[in-house]
Short mmCIF file of C-alpha atoms and ligand atoms in Angstrom, two decimals:
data_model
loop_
_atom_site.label_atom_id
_atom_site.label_comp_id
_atom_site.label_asym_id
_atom_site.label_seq_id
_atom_site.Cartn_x
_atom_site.Cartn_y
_atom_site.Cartn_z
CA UNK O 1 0.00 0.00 0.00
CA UNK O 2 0.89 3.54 -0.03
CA UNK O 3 -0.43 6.85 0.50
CA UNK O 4 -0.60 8.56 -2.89
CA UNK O 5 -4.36 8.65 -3.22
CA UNK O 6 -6.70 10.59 -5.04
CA UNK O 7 -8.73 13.20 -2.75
CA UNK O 8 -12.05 15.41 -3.89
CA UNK O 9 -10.98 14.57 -7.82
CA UNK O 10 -7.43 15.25 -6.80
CA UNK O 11 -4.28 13.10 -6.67
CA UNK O 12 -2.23 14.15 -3.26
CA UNK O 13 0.66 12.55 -2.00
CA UNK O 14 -0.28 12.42 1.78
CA UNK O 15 -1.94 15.66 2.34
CA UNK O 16 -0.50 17.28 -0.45
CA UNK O 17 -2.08 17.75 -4.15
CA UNK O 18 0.31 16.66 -6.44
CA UNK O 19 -0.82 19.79 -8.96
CA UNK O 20 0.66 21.79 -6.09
CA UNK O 21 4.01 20.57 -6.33
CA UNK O 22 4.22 20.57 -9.81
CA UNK O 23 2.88 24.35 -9.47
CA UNK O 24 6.22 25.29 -7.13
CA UNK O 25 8.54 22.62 -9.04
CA UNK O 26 7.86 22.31 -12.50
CA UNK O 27 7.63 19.14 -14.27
CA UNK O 28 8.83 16.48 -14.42
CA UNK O 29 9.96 15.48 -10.64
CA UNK O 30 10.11 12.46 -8.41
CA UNK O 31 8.13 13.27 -4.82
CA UNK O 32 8.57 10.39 -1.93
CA UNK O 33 5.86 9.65 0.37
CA UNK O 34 7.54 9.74 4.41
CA UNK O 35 4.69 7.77 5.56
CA UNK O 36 5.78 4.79 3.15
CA UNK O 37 8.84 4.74 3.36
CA UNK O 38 8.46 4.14 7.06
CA UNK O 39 5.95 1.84 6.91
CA UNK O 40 7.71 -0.56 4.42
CA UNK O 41 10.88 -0.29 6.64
CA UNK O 42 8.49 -1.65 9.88
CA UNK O 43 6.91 -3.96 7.81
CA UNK O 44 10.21 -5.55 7.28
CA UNK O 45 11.10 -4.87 11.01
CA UNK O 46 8.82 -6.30 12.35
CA UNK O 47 8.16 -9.13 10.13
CA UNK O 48 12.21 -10.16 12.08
CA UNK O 49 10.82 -9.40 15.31
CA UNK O 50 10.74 -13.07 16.23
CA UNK O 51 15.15 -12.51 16.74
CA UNK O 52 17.95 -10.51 16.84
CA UNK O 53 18.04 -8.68 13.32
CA UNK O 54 18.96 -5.29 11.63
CA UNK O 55 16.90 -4.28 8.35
CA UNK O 56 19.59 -2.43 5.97
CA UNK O 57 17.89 -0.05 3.00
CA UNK O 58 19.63 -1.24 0.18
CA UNK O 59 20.83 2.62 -0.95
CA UNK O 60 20.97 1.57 -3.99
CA UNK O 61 17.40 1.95 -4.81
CA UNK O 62 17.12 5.66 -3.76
CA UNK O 63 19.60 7.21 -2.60
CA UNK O 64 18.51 11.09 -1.37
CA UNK O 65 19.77 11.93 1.89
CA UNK O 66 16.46 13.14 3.51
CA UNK O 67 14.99 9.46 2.50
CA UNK O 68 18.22 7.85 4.08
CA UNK O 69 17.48 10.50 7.27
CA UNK O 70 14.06 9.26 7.11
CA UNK O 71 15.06 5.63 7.00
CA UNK O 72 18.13 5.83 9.71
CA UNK O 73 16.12 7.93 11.93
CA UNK O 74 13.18 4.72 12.00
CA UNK O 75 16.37 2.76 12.73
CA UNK O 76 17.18 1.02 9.12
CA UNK O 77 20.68 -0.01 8.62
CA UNK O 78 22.33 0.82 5.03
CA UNK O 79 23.55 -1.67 2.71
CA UNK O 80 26.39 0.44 0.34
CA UNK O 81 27.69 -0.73 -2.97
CA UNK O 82 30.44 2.35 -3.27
CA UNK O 83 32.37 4.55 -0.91
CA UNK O 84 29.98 7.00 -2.61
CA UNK O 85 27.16 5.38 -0.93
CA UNK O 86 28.86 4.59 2.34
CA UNK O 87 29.58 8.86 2.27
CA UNK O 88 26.26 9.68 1.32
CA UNK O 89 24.95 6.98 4.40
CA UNK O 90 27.03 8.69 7.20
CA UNK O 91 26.64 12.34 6.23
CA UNK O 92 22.60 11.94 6.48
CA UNK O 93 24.27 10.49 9.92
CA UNK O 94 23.81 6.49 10.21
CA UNK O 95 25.83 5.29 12.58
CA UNK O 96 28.79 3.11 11.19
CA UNK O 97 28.19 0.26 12.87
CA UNK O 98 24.23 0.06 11.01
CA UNK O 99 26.37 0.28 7.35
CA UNK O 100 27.06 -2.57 5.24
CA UNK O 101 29.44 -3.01 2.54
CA UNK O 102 28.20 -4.86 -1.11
CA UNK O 103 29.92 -5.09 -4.04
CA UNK O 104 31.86 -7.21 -6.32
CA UNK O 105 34.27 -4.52 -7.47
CA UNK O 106 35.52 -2.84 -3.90
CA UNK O 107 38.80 -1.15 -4.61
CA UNK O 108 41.40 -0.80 -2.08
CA UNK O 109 40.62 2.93 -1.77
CA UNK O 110 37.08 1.81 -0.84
CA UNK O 111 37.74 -0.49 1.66
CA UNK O 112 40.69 1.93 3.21
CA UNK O 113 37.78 4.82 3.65
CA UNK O 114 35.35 2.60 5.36
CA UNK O 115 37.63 0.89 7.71
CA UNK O 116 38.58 4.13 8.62
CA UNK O 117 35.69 5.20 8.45
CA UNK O 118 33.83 2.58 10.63
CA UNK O 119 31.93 -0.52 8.86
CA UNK O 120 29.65 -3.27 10.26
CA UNK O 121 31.06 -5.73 8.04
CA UNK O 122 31.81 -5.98 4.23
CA UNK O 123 30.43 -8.82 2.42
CA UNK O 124 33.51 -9.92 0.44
CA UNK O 125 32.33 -11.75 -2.89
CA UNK O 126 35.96 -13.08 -4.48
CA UNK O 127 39.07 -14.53 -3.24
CA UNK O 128 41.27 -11.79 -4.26
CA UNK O 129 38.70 -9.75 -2.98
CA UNK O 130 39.69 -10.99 0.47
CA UNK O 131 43.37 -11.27 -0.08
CA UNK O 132 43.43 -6.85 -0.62
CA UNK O 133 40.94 -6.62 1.85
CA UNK O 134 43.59 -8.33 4.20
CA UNK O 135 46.46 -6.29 3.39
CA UNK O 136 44.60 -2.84 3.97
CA UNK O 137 43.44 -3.88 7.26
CA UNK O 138 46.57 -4.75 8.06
CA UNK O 139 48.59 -2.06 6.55
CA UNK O 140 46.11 0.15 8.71
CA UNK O 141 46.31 -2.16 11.73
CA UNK O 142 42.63 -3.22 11.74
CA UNK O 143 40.43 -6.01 11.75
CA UNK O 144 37.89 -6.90 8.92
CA UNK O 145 34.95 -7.88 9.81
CA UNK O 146 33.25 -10.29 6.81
CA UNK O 147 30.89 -12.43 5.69
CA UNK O 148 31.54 -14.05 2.14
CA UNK O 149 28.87 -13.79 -0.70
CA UNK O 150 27.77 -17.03 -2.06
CA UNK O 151 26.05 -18.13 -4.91
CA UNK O 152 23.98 -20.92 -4.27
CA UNK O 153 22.82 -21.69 -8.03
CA UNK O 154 19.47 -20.89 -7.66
CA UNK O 155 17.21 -19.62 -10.38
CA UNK O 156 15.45 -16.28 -9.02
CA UNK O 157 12.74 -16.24 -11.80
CA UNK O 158 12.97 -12.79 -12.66
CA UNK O 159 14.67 -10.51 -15.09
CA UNK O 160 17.88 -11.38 -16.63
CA UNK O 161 19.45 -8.25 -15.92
CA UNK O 162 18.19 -8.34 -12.08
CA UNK O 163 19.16 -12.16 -11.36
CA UNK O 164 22.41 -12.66 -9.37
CA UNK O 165 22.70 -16.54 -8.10
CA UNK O 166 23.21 -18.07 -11.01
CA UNK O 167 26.55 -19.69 -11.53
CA UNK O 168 26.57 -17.82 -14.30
CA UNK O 169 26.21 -14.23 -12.72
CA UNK O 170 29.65 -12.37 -11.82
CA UNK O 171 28.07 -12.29 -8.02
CA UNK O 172 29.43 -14.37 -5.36
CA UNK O 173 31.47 -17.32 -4.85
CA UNK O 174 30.42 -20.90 -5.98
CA UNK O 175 28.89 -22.05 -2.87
CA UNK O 176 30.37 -25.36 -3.58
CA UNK O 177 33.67 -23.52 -2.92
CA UNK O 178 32.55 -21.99 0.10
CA UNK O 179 34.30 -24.15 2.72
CA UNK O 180 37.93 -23.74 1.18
CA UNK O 181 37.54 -19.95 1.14
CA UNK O 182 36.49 -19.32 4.59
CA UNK O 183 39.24 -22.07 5.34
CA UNK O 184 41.47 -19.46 3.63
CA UNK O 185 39.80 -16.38 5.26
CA UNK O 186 40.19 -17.87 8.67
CA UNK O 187 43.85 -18.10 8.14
CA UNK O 188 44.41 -13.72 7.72
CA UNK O 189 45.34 -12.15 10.27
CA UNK O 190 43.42 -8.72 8.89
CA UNK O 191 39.97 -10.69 8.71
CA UNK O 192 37.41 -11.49 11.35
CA UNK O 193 34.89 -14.52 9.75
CA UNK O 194 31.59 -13.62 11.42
CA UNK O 195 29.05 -14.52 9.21
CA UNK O 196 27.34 -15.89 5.42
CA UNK O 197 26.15 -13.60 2.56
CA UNK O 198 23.76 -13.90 0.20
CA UNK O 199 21.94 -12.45 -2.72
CA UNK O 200 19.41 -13.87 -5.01
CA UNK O 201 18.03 -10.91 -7.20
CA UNK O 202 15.87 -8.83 -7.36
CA UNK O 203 11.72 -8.27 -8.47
CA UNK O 204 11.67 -11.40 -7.03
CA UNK O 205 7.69 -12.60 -6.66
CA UNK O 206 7.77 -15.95 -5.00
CA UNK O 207 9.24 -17.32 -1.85
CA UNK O 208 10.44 -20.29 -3.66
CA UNK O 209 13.48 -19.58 -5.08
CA UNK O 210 14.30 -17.37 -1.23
CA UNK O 211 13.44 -20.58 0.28
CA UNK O 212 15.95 -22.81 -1.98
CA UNK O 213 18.42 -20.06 -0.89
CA UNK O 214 18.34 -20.23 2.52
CA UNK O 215 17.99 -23.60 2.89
CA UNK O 216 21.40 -23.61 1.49
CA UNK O 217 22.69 -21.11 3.39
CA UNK O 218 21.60 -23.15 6.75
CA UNK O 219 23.58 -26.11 5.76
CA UNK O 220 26.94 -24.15 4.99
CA UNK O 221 26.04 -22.69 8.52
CA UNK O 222 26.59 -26.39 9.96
CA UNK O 223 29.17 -27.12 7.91
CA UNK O 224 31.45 -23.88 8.58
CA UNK O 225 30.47 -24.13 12.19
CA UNK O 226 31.66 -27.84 12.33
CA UNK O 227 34.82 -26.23 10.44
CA UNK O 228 35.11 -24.20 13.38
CA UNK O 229 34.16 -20.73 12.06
CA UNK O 230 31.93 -18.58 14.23
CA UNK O 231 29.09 -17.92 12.06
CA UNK O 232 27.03 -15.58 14.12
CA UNK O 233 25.41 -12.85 11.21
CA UNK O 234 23.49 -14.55 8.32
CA UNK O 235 23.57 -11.59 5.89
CA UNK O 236 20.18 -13.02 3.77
CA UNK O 237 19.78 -9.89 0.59
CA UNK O 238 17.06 -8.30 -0.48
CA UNK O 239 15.18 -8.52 -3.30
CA UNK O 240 11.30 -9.21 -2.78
CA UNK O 241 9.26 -7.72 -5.36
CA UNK O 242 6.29 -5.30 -5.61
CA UNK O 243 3.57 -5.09 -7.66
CA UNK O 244 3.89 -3.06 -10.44
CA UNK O 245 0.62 -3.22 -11.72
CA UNK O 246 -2.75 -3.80 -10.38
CA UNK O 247 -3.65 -6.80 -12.20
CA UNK O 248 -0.71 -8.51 -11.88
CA UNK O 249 -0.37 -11.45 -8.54
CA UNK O 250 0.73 -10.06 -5.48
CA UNK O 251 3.88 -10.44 -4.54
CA UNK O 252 4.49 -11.91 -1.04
CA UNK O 253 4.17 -9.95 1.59
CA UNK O 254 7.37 -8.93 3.97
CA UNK O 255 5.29 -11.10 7.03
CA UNK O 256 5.43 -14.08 5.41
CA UNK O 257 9.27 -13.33 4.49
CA UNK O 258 10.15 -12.59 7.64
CA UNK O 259 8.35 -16.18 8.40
CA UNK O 260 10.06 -17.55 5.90
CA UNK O 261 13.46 -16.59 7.30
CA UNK O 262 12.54 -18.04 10.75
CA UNK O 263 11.45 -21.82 9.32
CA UNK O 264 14.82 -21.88 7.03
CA UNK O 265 17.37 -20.16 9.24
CA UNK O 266 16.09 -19.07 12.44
CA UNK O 267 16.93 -22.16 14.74
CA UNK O 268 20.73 -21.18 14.23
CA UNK O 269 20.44 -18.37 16.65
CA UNK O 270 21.88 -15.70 14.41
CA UNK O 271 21.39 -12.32 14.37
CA UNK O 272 19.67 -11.31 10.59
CA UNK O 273 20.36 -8.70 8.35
CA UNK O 274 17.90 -8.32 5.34
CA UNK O 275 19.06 -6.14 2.19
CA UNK O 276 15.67 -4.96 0.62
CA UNK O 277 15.60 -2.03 -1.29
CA UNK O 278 12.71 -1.80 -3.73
CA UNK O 279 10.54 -2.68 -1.68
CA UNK O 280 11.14 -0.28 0.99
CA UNK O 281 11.26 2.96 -1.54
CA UNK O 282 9.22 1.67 -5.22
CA UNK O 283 6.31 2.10 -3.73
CA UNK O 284 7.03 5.40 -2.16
CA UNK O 285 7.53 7.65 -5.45
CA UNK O 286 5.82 8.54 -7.57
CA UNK O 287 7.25 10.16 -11.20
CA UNK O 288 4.72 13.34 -11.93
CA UNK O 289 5.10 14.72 -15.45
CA UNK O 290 3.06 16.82 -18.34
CA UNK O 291 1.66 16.02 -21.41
CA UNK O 292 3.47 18.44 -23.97
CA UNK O 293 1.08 17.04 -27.38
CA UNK O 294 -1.37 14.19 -27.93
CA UNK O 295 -0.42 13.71 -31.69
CA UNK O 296 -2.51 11.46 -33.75
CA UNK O 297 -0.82 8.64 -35.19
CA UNK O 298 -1.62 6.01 -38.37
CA UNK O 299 -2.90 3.56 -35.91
CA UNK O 300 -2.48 4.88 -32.45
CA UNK O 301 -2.07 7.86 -30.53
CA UNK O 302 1.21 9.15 -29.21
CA UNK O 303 1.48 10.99 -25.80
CA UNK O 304 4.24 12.86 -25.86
CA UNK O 305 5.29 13.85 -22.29
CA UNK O 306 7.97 15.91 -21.05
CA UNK O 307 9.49 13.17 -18.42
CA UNK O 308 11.78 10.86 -20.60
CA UNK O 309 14.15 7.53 -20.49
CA UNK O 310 17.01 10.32 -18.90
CA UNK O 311 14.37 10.41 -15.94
CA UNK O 312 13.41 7.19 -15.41
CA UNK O 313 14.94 4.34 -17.55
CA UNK O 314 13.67 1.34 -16.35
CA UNK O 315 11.09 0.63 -18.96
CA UNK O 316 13.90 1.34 -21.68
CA UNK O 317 16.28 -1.11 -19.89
CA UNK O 318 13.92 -3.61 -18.03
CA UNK O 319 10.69 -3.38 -19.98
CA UNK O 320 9.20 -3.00 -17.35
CA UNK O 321 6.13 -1.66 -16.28
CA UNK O 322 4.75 1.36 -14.81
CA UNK O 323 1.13 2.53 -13.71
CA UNK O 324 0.93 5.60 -15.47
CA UNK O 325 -2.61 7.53 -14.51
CA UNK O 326 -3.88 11.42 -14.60
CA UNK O 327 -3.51 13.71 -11.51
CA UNK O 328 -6.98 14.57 -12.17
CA UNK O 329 -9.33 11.79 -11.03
CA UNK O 330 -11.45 10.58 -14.28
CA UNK O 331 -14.65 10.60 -14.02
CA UNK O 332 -16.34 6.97 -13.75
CA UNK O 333 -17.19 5.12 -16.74
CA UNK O 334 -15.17 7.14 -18.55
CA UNK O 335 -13.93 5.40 -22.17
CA UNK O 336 -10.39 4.44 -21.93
CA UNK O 337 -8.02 5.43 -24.58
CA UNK O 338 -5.03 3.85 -25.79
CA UNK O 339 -1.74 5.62 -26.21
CA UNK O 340 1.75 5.44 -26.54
CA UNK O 341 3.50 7.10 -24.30
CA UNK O 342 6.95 8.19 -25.02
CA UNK O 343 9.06 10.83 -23.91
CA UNK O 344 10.97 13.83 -26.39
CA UNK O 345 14.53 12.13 -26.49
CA UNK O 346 15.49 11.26 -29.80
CA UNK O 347 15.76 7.28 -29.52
CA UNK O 348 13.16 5.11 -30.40
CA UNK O 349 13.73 3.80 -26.82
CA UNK O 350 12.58 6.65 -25.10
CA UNK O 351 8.77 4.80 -24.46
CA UNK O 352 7.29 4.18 -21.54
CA UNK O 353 4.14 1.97 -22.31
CA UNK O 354 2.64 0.94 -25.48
CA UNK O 355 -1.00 0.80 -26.46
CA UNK O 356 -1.61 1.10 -23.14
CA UNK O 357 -5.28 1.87 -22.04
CA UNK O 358 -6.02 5.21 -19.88
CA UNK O 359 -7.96 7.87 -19.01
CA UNK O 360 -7.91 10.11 -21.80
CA UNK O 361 -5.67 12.88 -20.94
CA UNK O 362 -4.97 16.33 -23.13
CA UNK O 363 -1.62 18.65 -23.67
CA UNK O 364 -0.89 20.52 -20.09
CA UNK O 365 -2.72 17.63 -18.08
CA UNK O 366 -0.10 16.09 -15.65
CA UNK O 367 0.49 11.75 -15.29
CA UNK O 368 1.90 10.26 -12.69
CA UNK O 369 3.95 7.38 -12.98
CA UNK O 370 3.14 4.41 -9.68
CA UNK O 371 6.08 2.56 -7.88
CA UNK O 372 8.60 4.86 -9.29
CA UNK O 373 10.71 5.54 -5.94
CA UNK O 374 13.07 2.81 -6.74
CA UNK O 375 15.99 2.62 -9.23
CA UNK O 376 14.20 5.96 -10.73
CA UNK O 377 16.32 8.67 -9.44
CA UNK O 378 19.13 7.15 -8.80
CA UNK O 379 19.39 6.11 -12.70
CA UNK O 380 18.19 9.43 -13.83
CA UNK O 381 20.78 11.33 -16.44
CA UNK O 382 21.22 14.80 -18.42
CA UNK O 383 21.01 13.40 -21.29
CA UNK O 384 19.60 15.37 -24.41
CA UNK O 385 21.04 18.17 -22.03
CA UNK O 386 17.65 17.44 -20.11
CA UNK O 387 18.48 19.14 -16.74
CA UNK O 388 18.69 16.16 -13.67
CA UNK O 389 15.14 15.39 -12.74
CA UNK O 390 14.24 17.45 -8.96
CA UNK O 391 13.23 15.10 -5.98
CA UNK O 392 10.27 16.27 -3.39
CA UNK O 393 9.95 14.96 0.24
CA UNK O 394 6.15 15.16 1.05
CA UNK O 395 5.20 14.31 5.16
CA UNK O 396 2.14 14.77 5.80
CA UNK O 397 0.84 18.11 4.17
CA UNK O 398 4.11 19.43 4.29
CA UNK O 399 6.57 19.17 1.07
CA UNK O 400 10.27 20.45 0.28
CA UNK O 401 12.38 19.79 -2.53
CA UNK O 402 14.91 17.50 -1.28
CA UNK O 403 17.30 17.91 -4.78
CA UNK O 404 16.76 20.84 -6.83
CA UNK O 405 16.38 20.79 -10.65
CA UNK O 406 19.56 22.54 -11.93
CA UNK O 407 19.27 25.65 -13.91
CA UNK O 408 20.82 25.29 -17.44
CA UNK O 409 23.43 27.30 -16.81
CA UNK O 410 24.70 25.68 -13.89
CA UNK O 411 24.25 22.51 -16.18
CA UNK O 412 26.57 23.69 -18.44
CA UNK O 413 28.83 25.04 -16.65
CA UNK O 414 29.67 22.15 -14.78
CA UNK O 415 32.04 21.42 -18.35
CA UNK O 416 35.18 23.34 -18.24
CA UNK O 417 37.12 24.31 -21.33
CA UNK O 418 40.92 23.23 -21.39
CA UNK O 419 43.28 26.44 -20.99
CA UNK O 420 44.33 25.77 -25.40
CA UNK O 421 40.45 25.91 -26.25
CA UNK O 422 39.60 29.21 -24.87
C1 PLP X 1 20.42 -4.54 -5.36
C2 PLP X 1 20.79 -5.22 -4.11
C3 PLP X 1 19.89 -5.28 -3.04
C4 PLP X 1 18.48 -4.73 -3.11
O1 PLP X 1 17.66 -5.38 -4.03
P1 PLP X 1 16.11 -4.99 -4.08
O2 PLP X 1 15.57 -5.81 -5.16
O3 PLP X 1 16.01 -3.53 -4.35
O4 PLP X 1 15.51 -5.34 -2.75
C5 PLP X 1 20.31 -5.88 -1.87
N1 PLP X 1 21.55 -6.40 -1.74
C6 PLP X 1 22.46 -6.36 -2.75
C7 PLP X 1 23.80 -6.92 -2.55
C8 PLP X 1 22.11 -5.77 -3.96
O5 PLP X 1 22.99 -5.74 -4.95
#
């Protein structure tokens, strides 16, 4: 659920009409719901209640610092996949020991700024992964704490792009290998073993292929254990999926996850870290943009909007699927028409939906695109010289702009000539 509702005729985001925003903003923009956001996180929170667990927002998704504020402040955990990320998680001030550190491409400069820095762990995904890891620990006289990423071959039924435990996916070790690694780990001296990590995918819409997972991961935790490792953090991913449209099955909810977790893992007495991300902020955005022309096509109409792939690419890149209704509130029983909608970038890619079947809408009306919190703003480029799409913070009936739209000027002068060009 979430709270971007229509009121009197009138789409709001909590309290506040969306034709408001896009009166102080301009089109198009992102806005994030507070109240979602925090429920999703609880959801998840309490869905672990049953042990000793910390949910980490996978920043990934959406990365604003108000949302992270919003997040750490309900007591989430992050889950980084770049020193960027880690930055961006303690300057909206998590605490270091709440952030986690993804990635299958760490550099040394990475891991050197968030030992420093303060980490809860890093999940290390390759063997010479582990072996720099070492070295900068010990070159800075620290310990490492780690969990190791495996892949248990498991088929997460969802996008190619978006699956990642596959034996074919770069993610993760074999999990066939896994003993001889943390046999290796355990032997240097800049490492601390303390736990498993794993990672299925993402958009995931059954439990199954979670289930196949963990059950995996809760035999390596006997068989490390009777290695001798202390395996006291099982480090479990995110990636349970939302509905994207309202026809489609519903995903599973984060209860039964969480229930999920206990039957497959829970008897080990570990603490539990979850990763999820879209599930936590899609639901919270919404994209808002305006129709610039309805043109009339051979066989179909064309709305041409002035939000493009630049602003939100995942249709281009995933095909997926967005919601896309008016701000307005059609009237019931209202003929649907059928459009494609496609922004003004000059690639054949830039389209959002075809023939899809809405409300007719005319130039000037606004659309607002559902579930777009996640992997929307974070993805979101200048391309076409298209200045970087604004973000809005609504709580309650209050809203700010939480990332301004850059004037073109300041867009372009963010290129500097070299000294022989000018
Ligand atoms: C992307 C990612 C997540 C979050 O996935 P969602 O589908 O957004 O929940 C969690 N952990 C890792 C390591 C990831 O790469």
């Amino acid at each position: 659920m979430d709270h971007f509702l229509y009121q009197d005729g009138a789409l709001h985001a909590e309290g506040v009409p969306i034709a408001d925003i896009a009166a102080a903003v301009g089109t198009p923009f992102y806005v994030y719901s507070t109240a979602t956001l925090t429920r999703h996180f609880t959801l998840f929170d309490d869905a672990l209640d049953w042990g000793d667990h910390l949910v980490c927002f996978a920043m990934k998704s959406l990365s604003n610092q108000a949302v992270i504020k919003v997040l750490a402040d309900a007591g989430a955990g992050m889950d980084v996949v770049s020193v960027g990320e880690y930055l961006r998680a303690k300057a909206a001030g998590v605490p270091c020991d709440r952030i986690v550190f993804s990635g299958v491409g760490k550099t040394a400069a990475e891991m050197r700024t968030a030992l420093e820095g303060g980490i809860r762990q890093f999940n290390v995904e390759s063997e010479p992964e582990m072996i720099v890891l070492d070295s900068v620990a010990q070159s800075l006289g620290l310990v490492a704490p780690i969990t190791v990423r495996v892949n248990p071959d498991v088929d997460a039924k969802t996008h190619a792009k978006i699956a990642t435990g596959k034996s074919e996916n770069k993610f993760g070790i074999p999990i066939s290998r896994a003993r001889d690694v943390y046999a290796m780990a355990a032997k240097m001296p800049g490492l601390k073993v303390i736990g498993i990590d794993v990672h299925i995918g993402s958009q995931l819409t059954e439990l199954a292929p979670f289930e196949a997972a963990y059950k995996k991961v809760a035999e390596l935790t006997e068989q490390l254990r009777a290695d001798g490792h202390e395996i006291s953090r099982l480090d479990l991913g995110g990636g349970l999926g939302i509905p994207y449209t309202r026809s489609n099955e519903a995903p599973p909810l984060p209860t039964e996850y969480g229930g999920l977790i206990q039957r497959t893992v829970g008897h080990l007495g570990c603490e539990i870290e979850i990763e999820p991300g879209r599930l936590i902020s899609g639901n919270a955005g919404l994209l808002v943009s305006k129709v610039i022309y309805v043109k009339s096509g051979e066989d179909r109409d064309f709305l041409i909007i002035d939000g493009a792939m630049n602003d939100l690419i995942r249709p281009a890149m995933y095909e997926a699927w967005h919601d896309i209704i008016p701000v307005v509130e059609p009237a019931p029983g209202l003929t649907p028409a059928k459009y494609d909608i496609v922004g003004p970038i000059c690639e054949s890619g830039d389209t959002f939906a075809k023939a899809r079947e809405m409300p007719p809408v005319a130039a000037d009306d606004l659309v607002a695109f559902r579930s777009a919190g996640a992997y929307g703003a974070v993805m979101s480029s200048e391309y076409n010289s298209r200045p970087l799409i604004p973000e809005v913070l609504v709580d309650g009936d209050q809203f700010a702009v939480i990332r301004p739209r850059p004037t073109y000027e300041e867009m372009i002068a963010r290129d500097t000539l070299p000294e022989w060009l000018k």
